[in-house]
Amino acid sequence: MSSPGHTDRTRSKRLPELASHDLADLQAILDAALVAHICVIDGDQPFVLPVAFARNGDRLYIHGSSKSRLFTQLATGVSTCLTVTLLDGLVVARSVFESSMNYRSVMVLGTCRVVEGQEKAAALQVISDHLLPGRWDEARHPNEQEDKATMVLALDLNESSVKISAGPPDDVPADVELPVWAGVVPLTEHFGEPIDAPDLPVGVAVPDYIRQWKR
Amino acid sequence: MSSPGHTDRTRSKRLPELASHDLADLQAILDAALVAHICVIDGDQPFVLPVAFARNGDRLYIHGSSKSRLFTQLATGVSTCLTVTLLDGLVVARSVFESSMNYRSVMVLGTCRVVEGQEKAAALQVISDHLLPGRWDEARHPNEQEDKATMVLALDLNESSVKISAGPPDDVPADVELPVWAGVVPLTEHFGEPIDAPDLPVGVAVPDYIRQWKR
């Protein structure tokens, strides 16, 4: 796994102070996110689609329908970009110009590879463990038909960039004296109370491992 | 503004039951989101980047640095895709295969146009009003130098698709009898207590319009 921002096309020219070259940042952002946006090009038209994903070491896995246009196109090994963004807050500066958002984002460049066999089964567990920790031990695993209907793709973390925007607004000195509030309004995600499926048999309770999910 | 999913490349072939052709859904999802992911292609390499955005009628506005590679490339009128995704919950089915997420997403296809003059000033207010409601009346507006450093792009809502995945898991009948919990774990965003900028003069309080921001 290479450090973020080590190639010319992933090096931040503008606002280089937001770039991180730290593998730990790369991993932490990917591990904190539930959804990524991935691009596939058809002719000259790009399509950006949300996908569930998970990281296993220096590799990302995504899964989808074997019949999906996006997945079959990505499976051919075309160049792609997968981006993850976590919004942390609104930065309320005295000026409109300096107002912005705090965020952590990762951009991964590369090509996808179709995952089969033992790696596929392991990848499905990695994705389940990331999105629904503890669920793999209790859920019914894919049967042969479901396995065929599912495509798993791997995207190695060989080329990436990380940007982290954090902290208070950076107003110009003249603006600081304005009698106007400035600061950050934090933005956080939370899980709500689990909602039983309507067809849940009486007496089946929400398991502890689900109650422990936190964001 | 055209209904979502009215062209061949925005029509949902797989899972058409998730597609919405309702303009009200398109508008509501865009208006509820703070960040979008937009693609720009450089050679054969796509880049997917997070951008703040806002809707004004049948048009989206994004803004960024006039020197940004992404923005200067988009300004040439290349085909692009802007996608917005709101995650609403984790769908915990009895089977791994049926487990998924509830989400609302919009994909917009088109080309960007550089916005200048009066429309640019109005667009900056539209973006500010969307992200920081009420702030425009209090913040210092862009001066000439800041205006030059900012590029505003418009993307018309002529071609889009909307997908909405909601509700409980859809397990196969045989799985429903398993003694395993199933349901949805909702996911919501919240604003936290505003954090004063360290250089805030004593006695400047958080304004009411900011305290009223809700997600």
Short mmCIF file of C-alpha atoms in Angstrom, two decimals:
data_model
loop_
_atom_site.label_atom_id
_atom_site.label_comp_id
_atom_site.label_asym_id
_atom_site.label_seq_id
_atom_site.Cartn_x
_atom_site.Cartn_y
_atom_site.Cartn_z
CA MET A 1 0.00 0.00 0.00
CA SER A 2 1.49 3.33 -1.05
CA SER A 3 1.25 6.56 0.89
CA PRO A 4 -1.56 8.86 -0.23
CA GLY A 5 -0.60 11.61 -2.66
CA HIS A 6 2.59 9.99 -3.96
CA THR A 7 1.82 10.34 -7.68
CA ASP A 8 1.57 13.49 -9.73
CA ARG A 9 -2.14 13.05 -10.33
CA THR A 10 -2.92 12.52 -6.66
CA ARG A 11 -0.69 15.33 -5.36
CA SER A 12 -2.67 18.29 -4.13
CA LYS A 13 -1.56 21.41 -5.99
CA ARG A 14 -4.21 23.67 -4.55
CA LEU A 15 -4.62 23.77 -0.77
CA PRO A 16 -1.74 21.32 -0.18
CA GLU A 17 -2.14 22.00 3.54
CA LEU A 18 -5.29 19.86 3.44
CA ALA A 19 -3.48 16.84 2.01
CA SER A 20 -2.43 13.98 4.25
CA HIS A 21 0.24 11.49 3.25
CA ASP A 22 -0.43 9.33 6.26
CA LEU A 23 -1.57 5.74 5.68
CA ALA A 24 -3.30 5.78 9.06
CA ASP A 25 -5.53 8.65 7.88
CA LEU A 26 -6.32 6.80 4.66
CA GLN A 27 -7.32 3.68 6.56
CA ALA A 28 -9.28 5.49 9.27
CA ILE A 29 -11.41 7.42 6.77
CA LEU A 30 -12.17 4.34 4.71
CA ASP A 31 -13.03 2.35 7.82
CA ALA A 32 -15.36 5.06 9.13
CA ALA A 33 -17.44 5.28 5.95
CA LEU A 34 -20.38 3.14 4.88
CA VAL A 35 -20.74 4.28 1.30
CA ALA A 36 -18.39 5.31 -1.50
CA HIS A 37 -18.99 6.89 -4.90
CA ILE A 38 -17.41 5.11 -7.84
CA CYS A 39 -17.19 6.17 -11.47
CA VAL A 40 -17.62 4.16 -14.62
CA ILE A 41 -17.33 5.68 -18.08
CA ASP A 42 -19.58 4.58 -20.93
CA GLY A 43 -18.40 6.21 -24.16
CA ASP A 44 -17.66 9.79 -23.12
CA GLN A 45 -20.29 9.80 -20.39
CA PRO A 46 -19.22 9.17 -16.80
CA PHE A 47 -21.63 7.70 -14.28
CA VAL A 48 -21.06 8.14 -10.54
CA LEU A 49 -22.81 5.60 -8.36
CA PRO A 50 -23.01 4.98 -4.63
CA VAL A 51 -21.68 1.61 -3.48
CA ALA A 52 -21.26 -0.16 -0.18
CA PHE A 53 -17.65 -1.12 0.36
CA ALA A 54 -15.14 -2.37 2.90
CA ARG A 55 -11.38 -2.37 3.32
CA ASN A 56 -9.27 -5.45 3.88
CA GLY A 57 -5.66 -4.43 4.43
CA ASP A 58 -4.47 -2.66 1.29
CA ARG A 59 -7.53 -3.52 -0.76
CA LEU A 60 -11.13 -2.37 -1.08
CA TYR A 61 -14.01 -4.66 -1.92
CA ILE A 62 -17.33 -3.65 -3.44
CA HIS A 63 -20.19 -5.94 -4.32
CA GLY A 64 -23.23 -5.69 -6.52
CA SER A 65 -25.41 -7.50 -9.00
CA SER A 66 -23.65 -9.63 -11.61
CA LYS A 67 -26.07 -8.05 -14.10
CA SER A 68 -25.32 -4.45 -13.13
CA ARG A 69 -24.09 -2.31 -16.01
CA LEU A 70 -21.68 -0.57 -13.64
CA PHE A 71 -20.19 -3.78 -12.32
CA THR A 72 -19.84 -5.52 -15.68
CA GLN A 73 -18.13 -2.43 -17.08
CA LEU A 74 -15.79 -2.11 -14.09
CA ALA A 75 -15.01 -5.83 -14.39
CA THR A 76 -13.37 -5.17 -17.77
CA GLY A 77 -10.58 -3.31 -15.97
CA VAL A 78 -11.31 0.25 -17.08
CA SER A 79 -9.74 3.07 -15.09
CA THR A 80 -11.93 4.12 -12.23
CA CYS A 81 -12.04 6.41 -9.23
CA LEU A 82 -13.65 5.61 -5.90
CA THR A 83 -14.21 8.48 -3.48
CA VAL A 84 -15.29 8.49 0.14
CA THR A 85 -16.36 11.67 1.92
CA LEU A 86 -17.21 12.15 5.58
CA LEU A 87 -18.79 15.50 6.42
CA ASP A 88 -17.76 16.74 9.85
CA GLY A 89 -19.24 20.20 10.07
CA LEU A 90 -20.14 23.54 8.60
CA VAL A 91 -17.42 26.18 8.85
CA VAL A 92 -19.13 29.50 9.44
CA ALA A 93 -16.62 32.25 8.63
CA ARG A 94 -17.28 35.99 8.82
CA SER A 95 -16.97 36.15 5.03
CA VAL A 96 -18.92 34.12 2.50
CA PHE A 97 -15.61 33.39 0.77
CA GLU A 98 -13.98 31.68 3.76
CA SER A 99 -17.09 29.76 4.76
CA SER A 100 -16.74 26.08 3.96
CA MET A 101 -17.11 22.59 5.36
CA ASN A 102 -14.97 20.37 7.51
CA TYR A 103 -14.59 16.97 5.92
CA ARG A 104 -12.36 13.96 5.49
CA SER A 105 -12.13 12.49 2.02
CA VAL A 106 -10.26 9.74 0.22
CA MET A 107 -9.90 9.34 -3.54
CA VAL A 108 -8.64 6.01 -4.87
CA LEU A 109 -7.51 5.60 -8.49
CA GLY A 110 -7.06 2.26 -10.17
CA THR A 111 -8.77 -0.61 -11.91
CA CYS A 112 -11.08 -3.23 -10.48
CA ARG A 113 -10.51 -6.96 -10.57
CA VAL A 114 -13.25 -9.59 -10.35
CA VAL A 115 -12.91 -11.63 -7.18
CA GLU A 116 -13.77 -15.34 -7.27
CA GLY A 117 -13.63 -18.49 -5.15
CA GLN A 118 -12.31 -18.35 -1.61
CA GLU A 119 -11.37 -14.68 -1.89
CA LYS A 120 -14.96 -13.91 -2.91
CA ALA A 121 -16.44 -15.65 0.12
CA ALA A 122 -13.93 -13.90 2.37
CA ALA A 123 -14.65 -10.54 0.73
CA LEU A 124 -18.38 -10.89 1.33
CA GLN A 125 -17.65 -11.46 5.00
CA VAL A 126 -15.33 -8.44 5.08
CA ILE A 127 -18.12 -6.28 3.65
CA SER A 128 -20.69 -7.72 6.07
CA ASP A 129 -18.35 -7.28 9.04
CA HIS A 130 -17.75 -3.66 8.07
CA LEU A 131 -21.36 -2.65 7.50
CA LEU A 132 -23.14 -4.97 9.93
CA PRO A 133 -20.58 -6.01 12.56
CA GLY A 134 -21.43 -9.36 14.15
CA ARG A 135 -24.12 -10.18 11.63
CA TRP A 136 -22.13 -12.74 9.63
CA ASP A 137 -22.32 -15.24 12.50
CA GLU A 138 -26.11 -15.08 12.60
CA ALA A 139 -27.27 -14.35 9.05
CA ARG A 140 -27.91 -17.01 6.44
CA HIS A 141 -24.92 -17.16 4.12
CA PRO A 142 -25.27 -16.90 0.33
CA ASN A 143 -26.44 -20.04 -1.47
CA GLU A 144 -25.17 -20.99 -4.92
CA GLN A 145 -27.80 -18.98 -6.77
CA GLU A 146 -27.19 -15.88 -4.65
CA ASP A 147 -23.45 -16.29 -5.06
CA LYS A 148 -23.83 -16.34 -8.85
CA ALA A 149 -26.02 -13.25 -8.75
CA THR A 150 -23.38 -11.33 -6.81
CA MET A 151 -20.24 -9.83 -8.28
CA VAL A 152 -17.39 -8.83 -6.01
CA LEU A 153 -14.74 -6.43 -7.25
CA ALA A 154 -11.39 -5.58 -5.66
CA LEU A 155 -9.68 -2.21 -5.94
CA ASP A 156 -6.16 -2.04 -4.57
CA LEU A 157 -5.04 0.99 -2.56
CA ASN A 158 -2.00 1.64 -4.75
CA GLU A 159 -2.81 5.22 -5.69
CA SER A 160 -4.85 7.49 -3.50
CA SER A 161 -5.16 10.93 -2.05
CA VAL A 162 -6.44 12.05 1.33
CA LYS A 163 -7.80 15.46 2.21
CA ILE A 164 -8.72 16.56 5.69
CA SER A 165 -10.31 19.91 6.39
CA ALA A 166 -10.71 20.49 10.11
CA GLY A 167 -10.76 23.25 12.67
CA PRO A 168 -12.12 26.77 12.91
CA PRO A 169 -12.70 29.27 10.09
CA ASP A 170 -9.65 31.09 8.77
CA ASP A 171 -10.89 34.64 8.41
CA VAL A 172 -8.72 37.49 7.17
CA PRO A 173 -7.62 39.78 10.05
CA ALA A 174 -9.90 42.66 9.05
CA ASP A 175 -12.95 40.39 9.25
CA VAL A 176 -12.17 39.07 12.72
CA GLU A 177 -13.13 42.43 14.19
CA LEU A 178 -16.61 42.29 12.67
CA PRO A 179 -19.32 41.89 15.33
CA VAL A 180 -20.44 38.64 13.73
CA TRP A 181 -20.35 35.13 15.19
CA ALA A 182 -17.95 32.67 13.60
CA GLY A 183 -17.18 29.07 14.33
CA VAL A 184 -18.00 25.52 13.41
CA VAL A 185 -21.33 23.70 13.57
CA PRO A 186 -20.41 20.01 13.96
CA LEU A 187 -22.27 17.39 11.96
CA THR A 188 -22.56 13.84 13.25
CA GLU A 189 -24.32 10.62 12.25
CA HIS A 190 -26.27 8.45 14.63
CA PHE A 191 -28.06 5.14 14.55
CA GLY A 192 -31.65 5.29 15.71
CA GLU A 193 -33.71 2.70 17.57
CA PRO A 194 -33.86 -0.50 15.46
CA ILE A 195 -37.22 -1.06 13.73
CA ASP A 196 -38.52 -4.65 13.70
CA ALA A 197 -39.41 -6.13 10.31
CA PRO A 198 -43.22 -6.40 10.06
CA ASP A 199 -42.93 -10.16 9.53
CA LEU A 200 -40.71 -10.69 12.58
CA PRO A 201 -42.02 -13.60 14.69
CA VAL A 202 -43.14 -12.60 18.18
CA GLY A 203 -40.41 -12.85 20.78
CA VAL A 204 -37.38 -12.28 18.56
CA ALA A 205 -35.48 -9.39 20.13
CA VAL A 206 -32.86 -7.03 18.72
CA PRO A 207 -29.52 -8.75 19.40
CA ASP A 208 -26.92 -7.10 21.61
CA TYR A 209 -24.33 -6.84 18.83
CA ILE A 210 -26.74 -4.63 16.86
CA ARG A 211 -27.53 -2.48 19.90
CA GLN A 212 -23.80 -1.87 20.19
CA TRP A 213 -23.49 -0.32 16.71
CA LYS A 214 -22.35 3.25 17.11
CA ARG A 215 -21.56 6.14 14.80
CA MET B 1 -36.89 20.28 -15.96
CA SER B 2 -37.53 16.75 -17.19
CA SER B 3 -38.85 13.89 -15.09
CA PRO B 4 -36.14 11.61 -13.68
CA GLY B 5 -35.42 8.46 -15.67
CA HIS B 6 -36.85 9.65 -18.99
CA THR B 7 -33.84 8.76 -21.16
CA ASP B 8 -32.48 5.34 -21.98
CA ARG B 9 -29.29 5.90 -20.04
CA THR B 10 -31.10 7.06 -16.92
CA ARG B 11 -33.81 4.37 -17.00
CA SER B 12 -33.33 1.77 -14.32
CA LYS B 13 -33.13 -1.67 -15.91
CA ARG B 14 -32.23 -3.50 -12.74
CA LEU B 15 -34.43 -2.98 -9.67
CA PRO B 16 -36.82 -0.65 -11.55
CA GLU B 17 -39.02 -0.69 -8.44
CA LEU B 18 -36.46 1.59 -6.77
CA ALA B 19 -36.69 4.22 -9.51
CA SER B 20 -38.77 7.33 -9.00
CA HIS B 21 -39.96 9.46 -11.90
CA ASP B 22 -41.32 12.11 -9.60
CA LEU B 23 -39.86 15.62 -9.85
CA ALA B 24 -40.80 16.22 -6.21
CA ASP B 25 -38.53 13.35 -5.14
CA LEU B 26 -35.70 14.71 -7.29
CA GLN B 27 -36.02 18.14 -5.73
CA ALA B 28 -36.45 16.91 -2.16
CA ILE B 29 -33.33 14.73 -2.27
CA LEU B 30 -31.20 17.49 -3.77
CA ASP B 31 -32.51 20.00 -1.24
CA ALA B 32 -31.79 17.68 1.69
CA ALA B 33 -28.15 17.07 0.77
CA LEU B 34 -25.11 19.20 1.59
CA VAL B 35 -22.54 17.52 -0.62
CA ALA B 36 -22.51 15.92 -4.06
CA HIS B 37 -19.91 13.86 -5.89
CA ILE B 38 -19.04 15.04 -9.38
CA CYS B 39 -16.86 13.41 -12.02
CA VAL B 40 -14.33 14.92 -14.35
CA ILE B 41 -12.35 12.85 -16.84
CA ASP B 42 -8.72 13.61 -17.61
CA GLY B 43 -7.57 11.43 -20.50
CA ASP B 44 -9.02 8.01 -19.66
CA GLN B 45 -8.86 8.60 -15.92
CA PRO B 46 -12.00 9.73 -14.10
CA PHE B 47 -11.78 11.72 -10.88
CA VAL B 48 -14.71 11.84 -8.46
CA LEU B 49 -14.68 14.81 -6.11
CA PRO B 50 -16.96 16.02 -3.34
CA VAL B 51 -18.51 19.44 -3.91
CA ALA B 52 -20.90 21.69 -2.06
CA PHE B 53 -23.90 22.50 -4.20
CA ALA B 54 -27.39 23.99 -4.21
CA ARG B 55 -30.47 23.82 -6.38
CA ASN B 56 -32.22 26.82 -7.87
CA GLY B 57 -35.34 25.69 -9.70
CA ASP B 58 -34.28 23.38 -12.50
CA ARG B 59 -30.58 24.07 -12.12
CA LEU B 60 -27.75 23.11 -9.78
CA TYR B 61 -24.90 25.41 -8.85
CA ILE B 62 -21.48 24.38 -7.61
CA HIS B 63 -18.62 26.67 -6.72
CA GLY B 64 -14.90 26.27 -6.29
CA SER B 65 -11.53 27.79 -6.97
CA SER B 66 -10.99 29.36 -10.38
CA LYS B 67 -7.63 27.55 -10.35
CA SER B 68 -9.05 24.12 -9.55
CA ARG B 69 -8.20 21.47 -12.14
CA LEU B 70 -11.66 19.99 -11.71
CA PHE B 71 -13.45 23.26 -12.25
CA THR B 72 -11.39 24.43 -15.22
CA GLN B 73 -11.92 21.04 -16.88
CA LEU B 74 -15.68 21.06 -16.18
CA ALA B 75 -15.84 24.63 -17.51
CA THR B 76 -14.87 23.34 -20.97
CA GLY B 77 -18.25 21.63 -21.20
CA VAL B 78 -17.19 17.99 -20.96
CA SER B 79 -19.85 15.43 -20.10
CA THR B 80 -20.17 14.99 -16.38
CA CYS B 81 -22.22 13.22 -13.75
CA LEU B 82 -23.17 14.63 -10.36
CA THR B 83 -24.52 12.23 -7.77
CA VAL B 84 -26.11 12.86 -4.39
CA THR B 85 -26.68 10.08 -1.87
CA LEU B 86 -28.49 10.24 1.45
CA LEU B 87 -28.07 7.17 3.64
CA ASP B 88 -31.19 6.44 5.67
CA GLY B 89 -30.44 3.15 7.37
CA LEU B 90 -29.00 -0.32 7.42
CA VAL B 91 -31.36 -3.04 6.22
CA VAL B 92 -30.68 -6.12 8.31
CA ALA B 93 -32.19 -9.10 6.51
CA ARG B 94 -32.05 -12.72 7.67
CA SER B 95 -29.79 -13.49 4.72
CA VAL B 96 -26.54 -11.79 3.83
CA PHE B 97 -27.83 -11.55 0.26
CA GLU B 98 -30.92 -9.48 1.09
CA SER B 99 -29.13 -7.24 3.58
CA SER B 100 -28.63 -3.77 2.18
CA MET B 101 -29.07 -0.08 2.89
CA ASN B 102 -31.95 2.31 2.69
CA TYR B 103 -30.97 5.39 0.73
CA ARG B 104 -32.17 8.15 -1.54
CA SER B 105 -29.96 9.03 -4.48
CA VAL B 106 -30.01 11.33 -7.47
CA MET B 107 -27.75 11.11 -10.52
CA VAL B 108 -27.62 14.09 -12.86
CA LEU B 109 -26.03 13.85 -16.33
CA GLY B 110 -25.06 16.85 -18.39
CA THR B 111 -22.46 19.51 -19.00
CA CYS B 112 -21.52 22.46 -16.84
CA ARG B 113 -21.65 26.09 -17.88
CA VAL B 114 -19.59 28.88 -16.33
CA VAL B 115 -21.82 31.38 -14.55
CA GLU B 116 -20.89 35.07 -14.64
CA GLY B 117 -22.21 38.50 -13.68
CA GLN B 118 -25.55 38.85 -11.95
CA GLU B 119 -26.29 35.13 -12.18
CA LYS B 120 -22.98 34.42 -10.43
CA ALA B 121 -23.78 36.71 -7.52
CA ALA B 122 -27.24 35.19 -7.24
CA ALA B 123 -25.82 31.66 -7.44
CA LEU B 124 -23.41 32.34 -4.58
CA GLN B 125 -26.35 33.44 -2.47
CA VAL B 126 -28.32 30.33 -3.46
CA ILE B 127 -25.42 28.14 -2.31
CA SER B 128 -25.01 30.11 0.92
CA ASP B 129 -28.76 30.00 1.62
CA HIS B 130 -28.78 26.24 1.10
CA LEU B 131 -25.76 25.38 3.23
CA LEU B 132 -25.90 28.17 5.82
CA PRO B 133 -29.50 29.45 5.89
CA GLY B 134 -29.72 33.06 7.07
CA ARG B 135 -25.99 33.63 6.88
CA TRP B 136 -25.99 35.71 3.68
CA ASP B 137 -27.60 38.63 5.51
CA GLU B 138 -24.85 38.74 8.12
CA ALA B 139 -21.67 37.51 6.40
CA ARG B 140 -19.31 39.77 4.48
CA HIS B 141 -20.01 39.36 0.77
CA PRO B 142 -17.25 38.52 -1.73
CA ASN B 143 -14.99 41.41 -2.77
CA GLU B 144 -13.60 41.71 -6.29
CA GLN B 145 -10.53 39.60 -5.59
CA GLU B 146 -12.58 36.84 -3.95
CA ASP B 147 -15.07 36.95 -6.78
CA LYS B 148 -12.28 36.43 -9.32
CA ALA B 149 -10.89 33.53 -7.29
CA THR B 150 -14.27 31.79 -7.31
CA MET B 151 -15.73 29.87 -10.23
CA VAL B 152 -19.42 29.08 -10.28
CA LEU B 153 -20.73 26.35 -12.56
CA ALA B 154 -24.33 25.57 -13.47
CA LEU B 155 -25.62 22.09 -14.27
CA ASP B 156 -29.18 21.93 -15.58
CA LEU B 157 -31.53 19.19 -14.36
CA ASN B 158 -32.39 18.01 -17.86
CA GLU B 159 -31.38 14.39 -17.45
CA SER B 160 -31.44 12.63 -14.13
CA SER B 161 -32.38 9.48 -12.31
CA VAL B 162 -33.73 9.01 -8.81
CA LYS B 163 -33.52 5.87 -6.73
CA ILE B 164 -35.19 5.40 -3.38
CA SER B 165 -34.67 2.30 -1.29
CA ALA B 166 -36.86 2.36 1.80
CA GLY B 167 -38.68 0.06 4.15
CA PRO B 168 -38.04 -3.29 5.78
CA PRO B 169 -35.91 -6.17 4.50
CA ASP B 170 -37.43 -8.35 1.80
CA ASP B 171 -36.48 -11.84 2.92
CA VAL B 172 -37.47 -14.98 1.04
CA PRO B 173 -40.33 -16.82 2.78
CA ALA B 174 -38.16 -19.69 4.02
CA ASP B 175 -35.86 -17.24 5.83
CA VAL B 176 -38.67 -15.43 7.63
CA GLU B 177 -39.12 -18.46 9.88
CA LEU B 178 -35.50 -18.36 11.06
CA PRO B 179 -35.21 -17.37 14.73
CA VAL B 180 -33.12 -14.36 13.78
CA TRP B 181 -33.92 -10.68 14.22
CA ALA B 182 -34.51 -8.65 11.08
CA GLY B 183 -35.35 -5.03 10.53
CA VAL B 184 -33.90 -1.63 9.84
CA VAL B 185 -31.41 0.39 11.87
CA PRO B 186 -32.12 4.03 10.96
CA LEU B 187 -29.25 6.41 10.30
CA THR B 188 -29.67 10.13 10.87
CA GLU B 189 -27.50 13.24 10.79
CA HIS B 190 -27.49 15.88 13.49
CA PHE B 191 -25.89 19.24 14.08
CA GLY B 192 -23.99 19.49 17.33
CA GLU B 193 -23.51 22.47 19.64
CA PRO B 194 -21.82 25.30 17.69
CA ILE B 195 -18.13 25.79 18.54
CA ASP B 196 -16.92 29.39 18.80
CA ALA B 197 -13.93 30.37 16.67
CA PRO B 198 -10.89 30.83 18.97
CA ASP B 199 -10.54 34.44 17.78
CA LEU B 200 -14.19 35.31 18.47
CA PRO B 201 -14.44 38.58 20.41
CA VAL B 202 -15.96 38.22 23.86
CA GLY B 203 -19.71 38.72 23.94
CA VAL B 204 -20.54 37.61 20.39
CA ALA B 205 -23.18 34.90 20.75
CA VAL B 206 -24.34 32.18 18.36
CA PRO B 207 -27.17 33.78 16.38
CA ASP B 208 -30.68 32.36 16.53
CA TYR B 209 -30.79 31.48 12.83
CA ILE B 210 -27.82 29.16 13.34
CA ARG B 211 -29.37 27.57 16.43
CA GLN B 212 -32.40 26.78 14.27
CA TRP B 213 -30.42 24.69 11.77
CA LYS B 214 -31.75 21.16 11.88
CA ARG B 215 -30.98 17.91 10.13
#
